[in-house]
PDB file of C-alpha atoms in Angstrom:
ATOM      1  CA  PHE A   1     -17.659  65.211  51.748  1.00 87.00           C
ATOM      2  CA  GLU A   2     -16.939  63.021  48.697  1.00 86.00           C
ATOM      3  CA  VAL A   3     -19.073  61.883  45.587  1.00 88.00           C
ATOM      4  CA  SER A   4     -17.603  58.436  43.471  1.00 88.00           C
ATOM      5  CA  CYS A   5     -18.990  56.747  40.902  1.00 88.00           C
ATOM      6  CA  PRO A   6     -17.975  53.285  39.869  1.00 86.00           C
ATOM      7  CA  ILE A   7     -15.642  52.679  36.688  1.00 89.00           C
ATOM      8  CA  SER A   8     -15.251  49.169  36.014  1.00 87.00           C
ATOM      9  CA  LYS A   9     -14.278  47.625  39.591  1.00 86.00           C
ATOM     10  CA  ILE A  10     -12.818  50.878  40.761  1.00 90.00           C
ATOM     11  CA  ARG A  11     -14.423  54.319  41.795  1.00 89.00           C
ATOM     12  CA  LEU A  12     -13.104  57.505  41.066  1.00 93.00           C
ATOM     13  CA  GLY A  13     -14.531  60.884  42.292  1.00 94.00           C
ATOM     14  CA  MET A  14     -13.516  64.282  43.953  1.00 95.00           C
ATOM     15  CA  GLY A  15     -14.081  65.412  47.308  1.00 93.00           C
ATOM     16  CA  ILE A  16     -13.715  68.290  50.120  1.00 93.00           C
ATOM     17  CA  SER A  17     -12.602  68.407  52.988  1.00 89.00           C
ATOM     18  CA  PHE A  18     -11.570  71.145  56.518  1.00 88.00           C
ATOM     19  CA  GLU A  19      -9.121  70.609  59.032  1.00 83.00           C
ATOM     20  CA  GLN A  20      -8.679  72.916  62.032  1.00 84.00           C
ATOM     21  CA  PHE A  21      -5.245  73.267  63.244  1.00 77.00           C
ATOM     22  CA  PHE A  22      -4.034  75.068  66.704  1.00 78.00           C
ATOM     23  CA  LEU A  23      -0.267  75.748  67.378  1.00 72.00           C
ATOM     24  CA  ASP A  24       1.126  76.557  70.431  1.00 72.00           C
ATOM     25  CA  LYS A  25       4.611  76.837  69.754  1.00 67.00           C
ATOM     26  CA  LEU A  26       7.133  76.945  66.883  1.00 65.00           C
ATOM     27  CA  VAL A  27      10.404  75.567  66.340  1.00 66.00           C
ATOM     28  CA  ILE A  28      12.805  77.625  63.905  1.00 66.00           C
ATOM     29  CA  LYS A  29      15.920  75.573  63.403  1.00 63.00           C
ATOM     30  CA  SER A  30      19.163  77.074  62.212  1.00 61.00           C
ATOM     31  CA  THR A  31      20.384  75.709  58.604  1.00 61.00           C
ATOM     32  CA  SER A  32      23.984  75.271  59.853  1.00 63.00           C
ATOM     33  CA  THR A  33      22.813  73.571  63.292  1.00 61.00           C
ATOM     34  CA  ASP A  34      20.685  70.838  64.058  1.00 61.00           C
ATOM     35  CA  ASP A  35      19.034  72.704  67.583  1.00 63.00           C
ATOM     36  CA  GLY A  36      16.081  74.858  66.733  1.00 59.00           C
ATOM     37  CA  ASN A  37      14.822  77.821  69.235  1.00 63.00           C
ATOM     38  CA  TYR A  38      10.990  77.598  70.404  1.00 60.00           C
ATOM     39  CA  ILE A  39       9.044  80.631  70.111  1.00 62.00           C
ATOM     40  CA  LEU A  40       5.798  80.749  72.005  1.00 59.00           C
ATOM     41  CA  PHE A  41       2.966  80.930  69.604  1.00 65.00           C
ATOM     42  CA  ASP A  42      -0.939  80.680  69.311  1.00 70.00           C
ATOM     43  CA  GLU A  43      -2.355  80.453  66.146  1.00 72.00           C
ATOM     44  CA  SER A  44      -5.284  78.415  64.751  1.00 76.00           C
ATOM     45  CA  PHE A  45      -6.078  78.124  60.847  1.00 78.00           C
ATOM     46  CA  ARG A  46      -8.138  75.820  58.797  1.00 83.00           C
ATOM     47  CA  PHE A  47      -6.832  74.003  56.011  1.00 82.00           C
ATOM     48  CA  ASP A  48      -9.249  73.492  52.789  1.00 87.00           C
ATOM     49  CA  LYS A  49      -8.401  70.688  50.608  1.00 90.00           C
ATOM     50  CA  PHE A  50     -10.309  69.311  47.079  1.00 93.00           C
ATOM     51  CA  TYR A  51      -8.830  66.700  45.873  1.00 94.00           C
ATOM     52  CA  MET A  52      -9.431  63.757  43.162  1.00 96.00           C
ATOM     53  CA  LEU A  53      -9.879  60.472  44.773  1.00 94.00           C
ATOM     54  CA  LEU A  54      -9.564  56.853  43.599  1.00 95.00           C
ATOM     55  CA  GLU A  55     -10.947  53.532  45.542  1.00 92.00           C
ATOM     56  CA  ALA A  56      -9.755  50.145  44.849  1.00 93.00           C
ATOM     57  CA  PRO A  57     -11.402  47.086  46.270  1.00 89.00           C
ATOM     58  CA  PHE A  58      -8.872  43.962  47.085  1.00 90.00           C
ATOM     59  CA  LEU A  59     -11.606  41.442  46.323  1.00 84.00           C
ATOM     60  CA  PRO A  60     -14.406  43.198  44.266  1.00 74.00           C
ATOM     61  CA  GLU A  61     -16.338  39.954  43.682  1.00 76.00           C
ATOM     62  CA  SER A  62     -16.896  39.828  47.702  1.00 73.00           C
ATOM     63  CA  ASP A  63     -20.527  39.534  48.854  1.00 76.00           C
ATOM     64  CA  LYS A  64     -19.416  39.288  52.806  1.00 83.00           C
ATOM     65  CA  PHE A  65     -21.068  42.495  54.868  1.00 85.00           C
ATOM     66  CA  TYR A  66     -17.458  44.250  54.894  1.00 86.00           C
ATOM     67  CA  THR A  67     -15.273  44.939  52.190  1.00 87.00           C
ATOM     68  CA  PHE A  68     -11.447  46.312  52.371  1.00 92.00           C
ATOM     69  CA  ASN A  69     -10.655  49.064  49.751  1.00 92.00           C
ATOM     70  CA  PHE A  70      -7.145  50.880  48.765  1.00 95.00           C
ATOM     71  CA  LYS A  71      -8.021  54.628  48.929  1.00 95.00           C
ATOM     72  CA  GLY A  72      -6.211  57.521  47.637  1.00 94.00           C
ATOM     73  CA  HIS A  73      -6.175  61.072  47.127  1.00 94.00           C
ATOM     74  CA  LEU A  74      -4.509  63.925  45.373  1.00 95.00           C
ATOM     75  CA  GLY A  75      -5.034  67.230  45.492  1.00 94.00           C
ATOM     76  CA  TYR A  76      -4.697  70.925  46.010  1.00 89.00           C
ATOM     77  CA  PHE A  77      -5.148  72.749  49.435  1.00 84.00           C
ATOM     78  CA  ASN A  78      -5.373  76.345  51.194  1.00 80.00           C
ATOM     79  CA  TYR A  79      -5.532  77.714  54.619  1.00 76.00           C
ATOM     80  CA  THR A  80      -7.855  80.321  56.406  1.00 75.00           C
ATOM     81  CA  GLY A  81      -8.765  81.977  59.753  1.00 72.00           C
ATOM     82  CA  ILE A  82      -4.977  83.214  60.300  1.00 71.00           C
ATOM     83  CA  GLU A  83      -5.497  86.117  62.129  1.00 66.00           C
ATOM     84  CA  ARG A  84      -1.795  87.462  63.101  1.00 59.00           C
ATOM     85  CA  PHE A  85       1.681  86.500  61.813  1.00 55.00           C
ATOM     86  CA  ASN A  86       1.582  84.746  58.575  1.00 59.00           C
ATOM     87  CA  PHE A  87       3.775  81.701  58.488  1.00 58.00           C
ATOM     88  CA  PHE A  88       2.793  81.078  55.315  1.00 60.00           C
ATOM     89  CA  GLY A  89       4.240  83.980  53.651  1.00 59.00           C
ATOM     90  CA  GLU A  90       1.887  86.109  51.482  1.00 60.00           C
ATOM     91  CA  GLU A  91       2.729  84.636  48.133  1.00 55.00           C
ATOM     92  CA  PRO A  92      -1.067  84.149  46.186  1.00 58.00           C
ATOM     93  CA  LEU A  93       0.374  81.791  44.167  1.00 59.00           C
ATOM     94  CA  ALA A  94       2.470  79.137  46.457  1.00 70.00           C
ATOM     95  CA  LYS A  95       2.663  75.505  45.625  1.00 77.00           C
ATOM     96  CA  MET A  96      -0.011  73.548  48.157  1.00 84.00           C
ATOM     97  CA  TYR A  97      -0.517  69.712  47.114  1.00 88.00           C
ATOM     98  CA  ILE A  98      -1.611  66.633  49.324  1.00 91.00           C
ATOM     99  CA  ALA A  99      -1.224  63.325  48.638  1.00 94.00           C
ATOM    100  CA  ASN A 100      -3.504  60.600  50.896  1.00 93.00           C
ATOM    101  CA  ALA A 101      -3.296  56.929  50.985  1.00 95.00           C
ATOM    102  CA  GLY A 102      -4.874  54.405  53.391  1.00 95.00           C
ATOM    103  CA  LEU A 103      -7.328  51.182  53.949  1.00 95.00           C
ATOM    104  CA  LEU A 104     -10.911  51.502  53.735  1.00 93.00           C
ATOM    105  CA  ALA A 105     -13.330  49.403  55.445  1.00 93.00           C
ATOM    106  CA  ASP A 106     -16.762  49.111  54.776  1.00 89.00           C
ATOM    107  CA  PHE A 107     -19.312  47.622  57.065  1.00 92.00           C
ATOM    108  CA  ARG A 108     -22.943  47.003  55.522  1.00 90.00           C
ATOM    109  CA  LEU A 109     -25.520  48.114  58.350  1.00 91.00           C
ATOM    110  CA  PHE A 110     -28.614  47.907  55.830  1.00 89.00           C
ATOM    111  CA  SER A 111     -29.187  48.220  52.200  1.00 87.00           C
ATOM    112  CA  HIS A 112     -26.878  50.834  50.539  1.00 85.00           C
ATOM    113  CA  THR A 113     -25.702  52.339  53.870  1.00 91.00           C
ATOM    114  CA  TYR A 114     -22.263  51.231  55.119  1.00 90.00           C
ATOM    115  CA  LEU A 115     -20.242  51.986  58.156  1.00 94.00           C
ATOM    116  CA  TYR A 116     -16.674  53.302  57.180  1.00 93.00           C
ATOM    117  CA  ILE A 117     -13.333  53.472  59.247  1.00 95.00           C
ATOM    118  CA  TYR A 118     -10.524  55.397  57.498  1.00 93.00           C
ATOM    119  CA  PRO A 119      -7.109  55.022  58.742  1.00 95.00           C
ATOM    120  CA  ASN A 120      -4.641  56.980  56.623  1.00 94.00           C
ATOM    121  CA  MET A 121      -1.619  59.112  56.148  1.00 95.00           C
ATOM    122  CA  GLU A 122      -1.728  62.288  54.600  1.00 93.00           C
ATOM    123  CA  TYR A 123       1.593  64.710  53.063  1.00 94.00           C
ATOM    124  CA  LYS A 124       1.117  68.118  52.587  1.00 89.00           C
ATOM    125  CA  TYR A 125       3.445  70.020  50.720  1.00 88.00           C
ATOM    126  CA  PHE A 126       4.015  73.793  50.774  1.00 82.00           C
ATOM    127  CA  ASN A 127       6.154  76.334  49.096  1.00 78.00           C
ATOM    128  CA  ASN A 128       5.971  79.838  48.868  1.00 73.00           C
ATOM    129  CA  ASN A 129       7.856  80.139  45.463  1.00 64.00           C
ATOM    130  CA  ASN A 130      10.943  81.897  47.262  1.00 60.00           C
ATOM    131  CA  LYS A 131       8.886  85.189  46.387  1.00 59.00           C
ATOM    132  CA  GLU A 132       9.314  86.299  50.165  1.00 58.00           C
ATOM    133  CA  ASN A 133      13.149  87.404  49.885  1.00 63.00           C
ATOM    134  CA  PRO A 134      15.131  87.105  52.004  1.00 63.00           C
ATOM    135  CA  SER A 135      13.210  84.269  53.161  1.00 63.00           C
ATOM    136  CA  ASP A 136      11.825  80.790  51.728  1.00 65.00           C
ATOM    137  CA  ILE A 137       8.761  79.602  53.744  1.00 70.00           C
ATOM    138  CA  HIS A 138       8.705  75.760  52.941  1.00 72.00           C
ATOM    139  CA  HIS A 139       6.897  73.417  54.833  1.00 77.00           C
ATOM    140  CA  ASN A 140       6.421  69.553  54.569  1.00 83.00           C
ATOM    141  CA  ILE A 141       3.454  68.201  56.744  1.00 84.00           C
ATOM    142  CA  LEU A 142       2.500  64.444  57.355  1.00 89.00           C
ATOM    143  CA  THR A 143      -0.611  63.818  59.490  1.00 87.00           C
ATOM    144  CA  TYR A 144      -2.035  60.413  60.540  1.00 91.00           C
ATOM    145  CA  SER A 145      -5.666  60.030  61.116  1.00 90.00           C
ATOM    146  CA  ILE A 146      -8.760  57.666  61.360  1.00 93.00           C
ATOM    147  CA  ASN A 147     -11.747  58.762  59.818  1.00 90.00           C
ATOM    148  CA  ALA A 148     -15.340  57.270  60.541  1.00 92.00           C
ATOM    149  CA  GLY A 149     -18.800  57.991  59.632  1.00 91.00           C
ATOM    150  CA  ILE A 150     -21.676  56.492  57.657  1.00 91.00           C
ATOM    151  CA  ARG A 151     -21.340  56.209  53.550  1.00 87.00           C
ATOM    152  CA  ILE A 152     -24.477  55.681  51.240  1.00 86.00           C
ATOM    153  CA  ASP A 153     -23.393  53.658  48.464  1.00 79.00           C
ATOM    154  CA  VAL A 154     -25.986  52.902  45.679  1.00 78.00           C
ATOM    155  CA  SER A 155     -24.073  50.977  43.142  1.00 71.00           C
ATOM    156  CA  LYS A 156     -23.654  48.390  45.754  1.00 64.00           C
ATOM    157  CA  GLU A 157     -26.267  45.372  46.080  1.00 63.00           C
TER     158      GLU A 157
END
């Protein structure tokens, strides 16, 4: 869910989204060797993301039935729904940031209503601040996705 408002030729706003993940194994790598050990591990959890967004059209003056825009997010995420072993650690003030960028395509269906397609790449950074001594739980998560849906835009037309 996102809300944005036009400022000059760009849109600024805020959003919230949720991602459900299911794991079937973990790879634990040693710092001294490149090979890893696999552990069978079934767990599910959800990322709750809160972010600021920026959307900038490539051709803001175009009157075609479609538009292409650069869209990016910068924000914070949290996780919920872990039932067993917590591989995120127990530190309540961990560093958890997201950055997202992609190309958004809008196709006008009728007045103020658009079908959008948003292929994007997202980076999630997690670090538990080394509070889980003697271990350091650190995750770099890179995801690719294509989102699609209906969008209402009262600033156009």
